[in-house]
């Protein structure tokens, strides 16, 4: 079966409106394989997001999909009756036999969402307003999930933001040097090891457990094309118990820097303080109701920790032979790591100013 025929046959398992018309590869995710599927329903095109779940990363598909079902239904309840409620949360589409995912005979698992119309997403930030909006949307998302009824969400990837464990994994990978790349990344390995005390900052903070998004990069927010406002938070795969400042830290990693995550010209990579300020204001505007002093006190540090952690993760994967993150060119994971470390260095330079903003804004 060709790839196109396979996608079509998988799409036909889902309760989409109308007839399958076409499918194309979609999005910039490093993990899941996504397609935009267009169907024709009475002459009107309907679009869906069809995703093949990466089971090397998400081992427990039922737990993953149950988390997403509960989270999307809960957020839908929160936004019900508000303007544009339909477009403010991802909505799963079930299969014809009412399952949340489809399993192919070979074991591959697929799921589908309705595509949210009239929206943009961005790989790199364009303005402080955009940073504010993205942070407001993620803060609101955390706030809406604060009253999710028990049981506790499943930890689909345990120790996801456990930075010391990420560092240990790097050290082990360096020791193994399975694909002989260690010699080509000495500078980055030394950079990482010289900052090992940073790894413990969040996990040792005694922070409360909350339901967090865990992948709050700028490109995981959909902005309304018409108003420019942040409308909907997407990519719910890693929504699980965690620490609220990790979400803020990942925003600082991706929305204070106007260079792409894999930019090779490192002179373009810098933490821009006005964007950090906009992020803080946006996040606090939505999350101040539940954040404790202990959580707000580490928001500046969280940017550094998550940028450091992400650099370590890219470096580890480069040294292991690109087994986790999808790459489109030779050395891309090392480029991604270098960008993270350049951004971290820029944050280190501006640390005092970042801390001043945190104290001024999070009163
Ligand atoms: C991965 O696939 P994507 O782009 O949504 C990763 C995140 C990283 C991100 C870096 C499950 O997310 O943790 O922050 O790449 N997701 C997983 O861009 O590991
Ligand atoms: Mg993701």
Short mmCIF file of C-alpha atoms and ligand atoms in Angstrom, two decimals:
data_model
loop_
_atom_site.label_atom_id
_atom_site.label_comp_id
_atom_site.label_asym_id
_atom_site.label_seq_id
_atom_site.Cartn_x
_atom_site.Cartn_y
_atom_site.Cartn_z
CA UNK A 1 0.00 0.00 0.00
CA UNK A 2 1.36 3.48 -0.82
CA UNK A 3 1.69 6.05 1.95
CA UNK A 4 -1.17 8.08 0.42
CA UNK A 5 -3.44 5.04 0.30
CA UNK A 6 -2.54 4.20 3.89
CA UNK A 7 -3.44 7.71 5.13
CA UNK A 8 -6.69 7.56 3.25
CA UNK A 9 -7.59 4.21 4.72
CA UNK A 10 -6.74 5.38 8.24
CA UNK A 11 -8.73 8.60 7.72
CA UNK A 12 -11.73 6.55 6.69
CA UNK A 13 -11.77 4.91 10.13
CA UNK A 14 -12.69 8.24 11.75
CA UNK A 15 -16.14 9.80 11.94
CA UNK A 16 -15.20 12.75 9.71
CA UNK A 17 -17.99 14.70 8.01
CA UNK A 18 -18.15 14.00 4.27
CA UNK A 19 -15.88 12.23 1.83
CA UNK A 20 -12.08 12.08 2.04
CA UNK A 21 -10.62 14.53 -0.51
CA UNK A 22 -6.87 14.86 0.27
CA UNK A 23 -4.21 14.72 2.96
CA UNK A 24 -0.89 16.52 3.39
CA UNK A 25 1.93 16.45 5.93
CA UNK A 26 1.34 19.05 8.61
CA UNK A 27 3.13 21.00 11.32
CA UNK A 28 6.61 21.23 12.75
CA UNK A 29 6.48 18.74 15.64
CA UNK A 30 9.57 16.66 16.34
CA UNK A 31 7.72 13.60 17.63
CA UNK A 32 4.28 12.85 16.17
CA UNK A 33 3.58 12.40 12.46
CA UNK A 34 0.77 14.79 11.50
CA UNK A 35 -1.45 15.20 8.46
CA UNK A 36 -4.10 17.69 7.52
CA UNK A 37 -7.03 15.75 6.08
CA UNK A 38 -9.59 17.55 3.99
CA UNK A 39 -13.05 16.12 3.46
CA UNK A 40 -15.97 17.37 1.39
CA UNK A 41 -19.26 17.57 3.19
CA UNK A 42 -22.06 18.83 0.89
CA UNK A 43 -19.55 20.91 -1.07
CA UNK A 44 -18.09 22.53 2.07
CA UNK A 45 -14.51 21.54 2.92
CA UNK A 46 -13.89 20.20 6.45
CA UNK A 47 -10.37 19.84 7.81
CA UNK A 48 -9.03 17.45 10.42
CA UNK A 49 -5.67 16.83 12.04
CA UNK A 50 -4.74 13.16 11.78
CA UNK A 51 -1.77 12.05 13.88
CA UNK A 52 0.18 8.88 14.14
CA UNK A 53 1.23 8.56 17.76
CA UNK A 54 4.94 7.97 18.26
CA UNK A 55 4.85 4.83 20.39
CA UNK A 56 8.60 4.83 20.96
CA UNK A 57 7.97 8.00 23.01
CA UNK A 58 4.44 7.35 24.30
CA UNK A 59 4.37 3.73 25.41
CA UNK A 60 0.90 3.76 26.96
CA UNK A 61 -1.53 4.96 24.29
CA UNK A 62 -4.70 4.28 26.33
CA UNK A 63 -3.34 6.39 29.23
CA UNK A 64 -2.25 9.16 26.85
CA UNK A 65 -5.63 9.32 25.16
CA UNK A 66 -7.56 9.16 28.43
CA UNK A 67 -5.54 12.14 29.71
CA UNK A 68 -6.36 14.08 26.55
CA UNK A 69 -10.03 13.15 26.66
CA UNK A 70 -10.36 14.33 30.25
CA UNK A 71 -8.39 17.54 29.68
CA UNK A 72 -10.22 18.58 26.50
CA UNK A 73 -13.65 17.84 28.00
CA UNK A 74 -12.78 19.78 31.15
CA UNK A 75 -11.51 22.83 29.26
CA UNK A 76 -14.57 22.65 26.98
CA UNK A 77 -16.77 22.90 30.11
CA UNK A 78 -14.82 25.97 31.28
CA UNK A 79 -15.16 27.87 28.01
CA UNK A 80 -18.75 26.83 27.35
CA UNK A 81 -20.95 29.87 26.74
CA UNK A 82 -17.98 32.18 26.25
CA UNK A 83 -17.33 33.92 22.89
CA UNK A 84 -15.73 31.62 20.32
CA UNK A 85 -16.00 28.64 22.71
CA UNK A 86 -15.87 26.19 19.78
CA UNK A 87 -12.38 27.30 18.77
CA UNK A 88 -10.87 27.57 22.24
CA UNK A 89 -10.10 23.93 22.86
CA UNK A 90 -8.97 20.98 20.79
CA UNK A 91 -11.73 18.49 20.12
CA UNK A 92 -11.02 14.83 19.45
CA UNK A 93 -12.85 13.04 16.68
CA UNK A 94 -13.68 9.41 17.48
CA UNK A 95 -13.60 6.47 15.09
CA UNK A 96 -16.80 5.08 13.57
CA UNK A 97 -16.82 2.50 16.34
CA UNK A 98 -16.51 5.29 18.94
CA UNK A 99 -12.91 4.73 19.94
CA UNK A 100 -10.53 7.60 20.71
CA UNK A 101 -7.85 6.13 18.47
CA UNK A 102 -7.49 3.65 15.63
CA UNK A 103 -5.02 0.80 15.77
CA UNK A 104 -3.75 -0.54 12.47
CA UNK A 105 -3.14 -4.32 12.11
CA UNK A 106 0.62 -3.71 12.59
CA UNK A 107 -0.05 -1.94 15.90
CA UNK A 108 0.42 1.71 14.82
CA UNK A 109 -2.03 4.02 16.61
CA UNK A 110 -3.71 7.08 15.12
CA UNK A 111 -5.97 9.78 16.52
CA UNK A 112 -7.76 12.79 15.07
CA UNK A 113 -8.78 16.30 16.07
CA UNK A 114 -10.98 18.86 14.40
CA UNK A 115 -8.82 21.50 12.77
CA UNK A 116 -9.37 24.93 14.30
CA UNK A 117 -10.13 27.31 11.45
CA UNK A 118 -8.90 30.86 10.95
CA UNK A 119 -5.75 30.62 13.08
CA UNK A 120 -1.99 31.13 12.81
CA UNK A 121 0.90 29.70 14.76
CA UNK A 122 4.48 30.99 14.93
CA UNK A 123 7.89 29.36 15.21
CA UNK A 124 9.49 32.58 16.45
CA UNK A 125 7.99 35.55 18.23
CA UNK A 126 7.23 38.75 16.30
CA UNK A 127 6.13 41.20 18.97
CA UNK A 128 5.69 41.68 22.74
CA UNK A 129 1.90 41.51 22.27
CA UNK A 130 2.31 38.03 20.84
CA UNK A 131 4.46 36.94 23.77
CA UNK A 132 1.92 38.37 26.22
CA UNK A 133 -0.92 36.56 24.49
CA UNK A 134 0.86 33.21 24.37
CA UNK A 135 1.70 33.39 28.06
CA UNK A 136 -1.82 34.45 28.95
CA UNK A 137 -3.17 31.45 27.05
CA UNK A 138 -0.90 28.97 28.85
CA UNK A 139 -1.63 30.61 32.23
CA UNK A 140 -5.33 30.34 31.54
CA UNK A 141 -4.90 26.71 30.53
CA UNK A 142 -3.22 25.92 33.87
CA UNK A 143 -5.93 27.86 35.71
CA UNK A 144 -8.74 25.96 33.98
CA UNK A 145 -7.16 22.62 34.87
CA UNK A 146 -6.67 23.52 38.53
CA UNK A 147 -10.11 22.09 39.33
CA UNK A 148 -9.89 18.92 37.24
CA UNK A 149 -11.61 16.24 39.36
CA UNK A 150 -9.56 13.19 40.48
CA UNK A 151 -8.04 10.76 39.69
CA UNK A 152 -4.56 12.18 39.08
CA UNK A 153 -3.66 12.35 35.37
CA UNK A 154 -1.35 9.59 34.17
CA UNK A 155 2.34 10.44 33.89
CA UNK A 156 2.69 9.53 30.24
CA UNK A 157 6.42 10.28 30.28
CA UNK A 158 7.77 9.96 33.84
CA UNK A 159 10.37 12.52 34.99
CA UNK A 160 9.66 14.66 31.96
CA UNK A 161 11.08 17.87 33.46
CA UNK A 162 13.44 16.19 35.91
CA UNK A 163 16.53 18.08 34.82
CA UNK A 164 19.02 16.13 37.00
CA UNK A 165 17.85 12.90 35.32
CA UNK A 166 18.23 14.53 31.90
CA UNK A 167 21.78 15.47 32.86
CA UNK A 168 22.50 11.93 34.06
CA UNK A 169 21.22 10.62 30.73
CA UNK A 170 23.62 12.95 28.92
CA UNK A 171 26.56 11.74 31.00
CA UNK A 172 25.69 8.12 30.32
CA UNK A 173 25.35 8.80 26.59
CA UNK A 174 28.73 10.58 26.55
CA UNK A 175 30.31 7.59 28.32
CA UNK A 176 28.84 5.18 25.76
CA UNK A 177 29.61 7.31 22.69
CA UNK A 178 27.61 4.79 20.67
CA UNK A 179 27.89 6.56 17.32
CA UNK A 180 31.28 8.21 17.80
CA UNK A 181 30.03 11.80 17.93
CA UNK A 182 31.39 12.81 21.35
CA UNK A 183 34.58 14.30 19.86
CA UNK A 184 32.51 16.65 17.69
CA UNK A 185 30.58 18.08 20.64
CA UNK A 186 33.24 18.67 23.29
CA UNK A 187 32.45 22.38 23.66
CA UNK A 188 28.75 21.70 24.22
CA UNK A 189 29.38 18.82 26.61
CA UNK A 190 31.68 21.02 28.70
CA UNK A 191 29.14 23.85 28.64
CA UNK A 192 26.50 21.47 30.01
CA UNK A 193 28.70 19.92 32.70
CA UNK A 194 29.92 23.32 33.89
CA UNK A 195 26.34 24.21 34.87
CA UNK A 196 25.27 21.08 36.71
CA UNK A 197 24.05 23.06 39.74
CA UNK A 198 21.36 24.60 37.52
CA UNK A 199 19.74 21.20 37.04
CA UNK A 200 18.55 20.97 40.66
CA UNK A 201 17.01 24.44 40.98
CA UNK A 202 13.39 23.51 40.19
CA UNK A 203 13.18 19.92 41.41
CA UNK A 204 14.59 20.81 44.83
CA UNK A 205 12.30 23.80 45.25
CA UNK A 206 9.49 21.95 47.06
CA UNK A 207 7.05 23.32 44.48
CA UNK A 208 3.41 22.14 44.51
CA UNK A 209 2.25 19.59 41.97
CA UNK A 210 -0.15 21.03 39.40
CA UNK A 211 -1.54 20.00 36.05
CA UNK A 212 0.71 21.58 33.49
CA UNK A 213 1.05 21.57 29.72
CA UNK A 214 4.77 20.67 29.67
CA UNK A 215 5.42 21.74 26.08
CA UNK A 216 4.57 25.43 26.05
CA UNK A 217 6.55 26.45 23.05
CA UNK A 218 5.25 29.40 21.12
CA UNK A 219 4.24 27.20 18.19
CA UNK A 220 1.81 25.35 20.47
CA UNK A 221 -0.51 28.36 20.65
CA UNK A 222 -3.03 29.13 17.91
CA UNK A 223 -3.66 32.84 17.34
CA UNK A 224 -6.88 34.13 15.83
CA UNK A 225 -6.11 35.43 12.32
CA UNK A 226 -8.59 38.26 12.66
CA UNK A 227 -7.83 39.64 16.14
CA UNK A 228 -4.28 38.39 16.75
CA UNK A 229 -5.37 37.12 20.16
CA UNK A 230 -4.25 33.75 21.45
CA UNK A 231 -7.19 31.44 21.02
CA UNK A 232 -6.24 27.90 21.82
CA UNK A 233 -3.44 25.86 23.32
CA UNK A 234 -2.57 22.76 21.30
CA UNK A 235 -0.32 19.67 21.57
CA UNK A 236 -1.75 18.12 24.70
CA UNK A 237 0.44 14.99 24.69
CA UNK A 238 2.46 15.96 27.72
CA UNK A 239 -0.30 17.51 29.84
CA UNK A 240 0.26 15.79 33.17
CA UNK A 241 1.21 16.43 36.79
CA UNK A 242 4.21 18.75 37.00
CA UNK A 243 5.49 22.13 38.15
CA UNK A 244 3.88 25.37 36.95
CA UNK A 245 7.20 27.24 36.52
CA UNK A 246 8.36 24.63 33.98
CA UNK A 247 5.61 25.87 31.67
CA UNK A 248 6.74 29.44 32.13
CA UNK A 249 10.36 28.42 31.58
CA UNK A 250 9.56 26.76 28.26
CA UNK A 251 7.75 29.92 27.15
CA UNK A 252 10.82 31.96 28.06
CA UNK A 253 12.90 29.51 26.02
CA UNK A 254 10.81 29.87 22.88
CA UNK A 255 9.13 33.29 23.04
CA UNK A 256 11.94 35.61 24.13
CA UNK A 257 14.10 34.73 21.14
CA UNK A 258 13.33 35.75 17.57
CA UNK A 259 15.63 33.09 16.11
CA UNK A 260 14.42 29.62 15.21
CA UNK A 261 15.10 26.68 17.53
CA UNK A 262 17.74 25.33 15.12
CA UNK A 263 19.22 28.67 13.96
CA UNK A 264 22.86 28.21 12.94
CA UNK A 265 23.79 31.89 13.04
CA UNK A 266 24.21 32.18 16.78
CA UNK A 267 24.64 35.96 16.58
CA UNK A 268 20.87 36.05 16.04
CA UNK A 269 20.17 34.20 19.28
CA UNK A 270 19.44 36.36 22.32
CA UNK A 271 16.97 36.61 25.15
CA UNK A 272 15.07 39.84 24.57
CA UNK A 273 14.14 41.43 27.84
CA UNK A 274 11.01 43.29 26.59
CA UNK A 275 9.64 39.94 25.42
CA UNK A 276 10.44 38.35 28.78
CA UNK A 277 8.57 41.18 30.47
CA UNK A 278 5.58 40.69 28.15
CA UNK A 279 5.58 36.97 28.91
CA UNK A 280 5.64 37.57 32.63
CA UNK A 281 2.78 40.06 32.45
CA UNK A 282 0.70 37.75 30.27
CA UNK A 283 1.30 34.69 32.44
CA UNK A 284 0.66 36.46 35.72
CA UNK A 285 -2.51 38.10 34.35
CA UNK A 286 -4.02 34.63 34.03
CA UNK A 287 -2.27 32.58 36.73
CA UNK A 288 -1.87 34.95 39.68
CA UNK A 289 -4.99 33.48 41.28
CA UNK A 290 -3.31 30.18 42.09
CA UNK A 291 0.46 30.76 41.96
CA UNK A 292 2.22 30.66 45.32
CA UNK A 293 5.13 32.89 46.26
CA UNK A 294 7.45 29.90 45.93
CA UNK A 295 6.35 29.43 42.32
CA UNK A 296 6.62 33.05 41.22
CA UNK A 297 10.02 33.39 42.91
CA UNK A 298 11.57 30.88 40.49
CA UNK A 299 10.05 32.17 37.23
CA UNK A 300 13.32 33.85 36.20
CA UNK A 301 15.34 30.77 37.03
CA UNK A 302 12.82 28.55 35.23
CA UNK A 303 13.70 30.13 31.88
CA UNK A 304 17.32 29.20 32.39
CA UNK A 305 16.60 25.69 33.68
CA UNK A 306 14.26 24.70 30.86
CA UNK A 307 16.55 26.19 28.20
CA UNK A 308 19.44 24.26 29.76
CA UNK A 309 17.37 21.07 29.93
CA UNK A 310 16.26 21.36 26.32
CA UNK A 311 19.85 21.92 25.20
CA UNK A 312 20.87 18.80 27.13
CA UNK A 313 18.07 16.79 25.54
CA UNK A 314 19.05 17.83 22.00
CA UNK A 315 22.73 17.16 22.75
CA UNK A 316 21.96 13.74 24.21
CA UNK A 317 19.95 12.80 21.16
CA UNK A 318 22.71 14.02 18.82
CA UNK A 319 25.23 11.87 20.68
CA UNK A 320 22.88 8.88 20.65
CA UNK A 321 22.42 9.08 16.87
CA UNK A 322 19.20 11.13 16.49
CA UNK A 323 16.85 8.50 17.85
CA UNK A 324 14.26 10.73 19.54
CA UNK A 325 13.79 14.04 17.69
CA UNK A 326 13.06 13.98 13.98
CA UNK A 327 15.90 15.60 12.02
CA UNK A 328 15.84 17.05 8.52
CA UNK A 329 19.57 17.50 8.08
CA UNK A 330 22.85 16.14 9.37
CA UNK A 331 23.81 17.69 12.70
CA UNK A 332 20.45 19.36 13.28
CA UNK A 333 20.20 18.21 16.89
CA UNK A 334 23.64 19.66 17.58
CA UNK A 335 22.54 22.94 15.96
CA UNK A 336 19.43 22.91 18.17
CA UNK A 337 21.60 22.33 21.22
CA UNK A 338 23.92 25.20 20.30
CA UNK A 339 20.97 27.55 19.93
CA UNK A 340 19.67 26.59 23.38
CA UNK A 341 23.06 27.08 24.98
CA UNK A 342 23.55 30.47 23.25
CA UNK A 343 20.15 31.52 24.57
CA UNK A 344 21.04 30.30 28.05
CA UNK A 345 24.27 32.32 27.96
CA UNK A 346 22.24 35.38 26.97
CA UNK A 347 19.87 34.77 29.90
CA UNK A 348 22.84 34.45 32.24
CA UNK A 349 24.07 37.86 31.10
CA UNK A 350 20.69 39.43 31.79
CA UNK A 351 19.89 37.49 34.93
CA UNK A 352 19.79 40.50 37.27
CA UNK A 353 17.38 42.37 35.00
CA UNK A 354 15.15 39.30 34.68
CA UNK A 355 15.02 38.90 38.44
CA UNK A 356 14.15 42.58 38.89
CA UNK A 357 11.21 42.17 36.51
CA UNK A 358 10.00 39.08 38.34
CA UNK A 359 10.05 40.96 41.66
CA UNK A 360 8.33 44.00 40.16
CA UNK A 361 5.58 42.14 38.32
CA UNK A 362 4.83 39.22 40.65
CA UNK A 363 3.92 41.16 43.78
C1 LIG B 1 9.16 17.95 21.36
O1 LIG B 1 7.27 17.23 19.04
P1 LIG B 1 7.17 18.53 19.69
O2 LIG B 1 7.87 19.58 18.87
O3 LIG B 1 5.77 18.91 20.04
C2 LIG B 1 9.26 17.47 22.81
C3 LIG B 1 9.24 18.66 23.76
C4 LIG B 1 10.34 19.62 23.41
C5 LIG B 1 10.19 20.05 21.95
C6 LIG B 1 11.33 20.94 21.54
C7 LIG B 1 7.19 14.55 23.93
O4 LIG B 1 7.90 18.49 21.12
O5 LIG B 1 9.44 18.21 25.07
O6 LIG B 1 10.31 20.74 24.23
O7 LIG B 1 10.17 18.90 21.09
N1 LIG B 1 8.15 16.57 23.11
C8 LIG B 1 8.37 15.39 23.70
O8 LIG B 1 10.98 21.65 20.41
O9 LIG B 1 9.49 15.02 24.06
MG1 LIG B 2 4.96 18.53 21.83
#
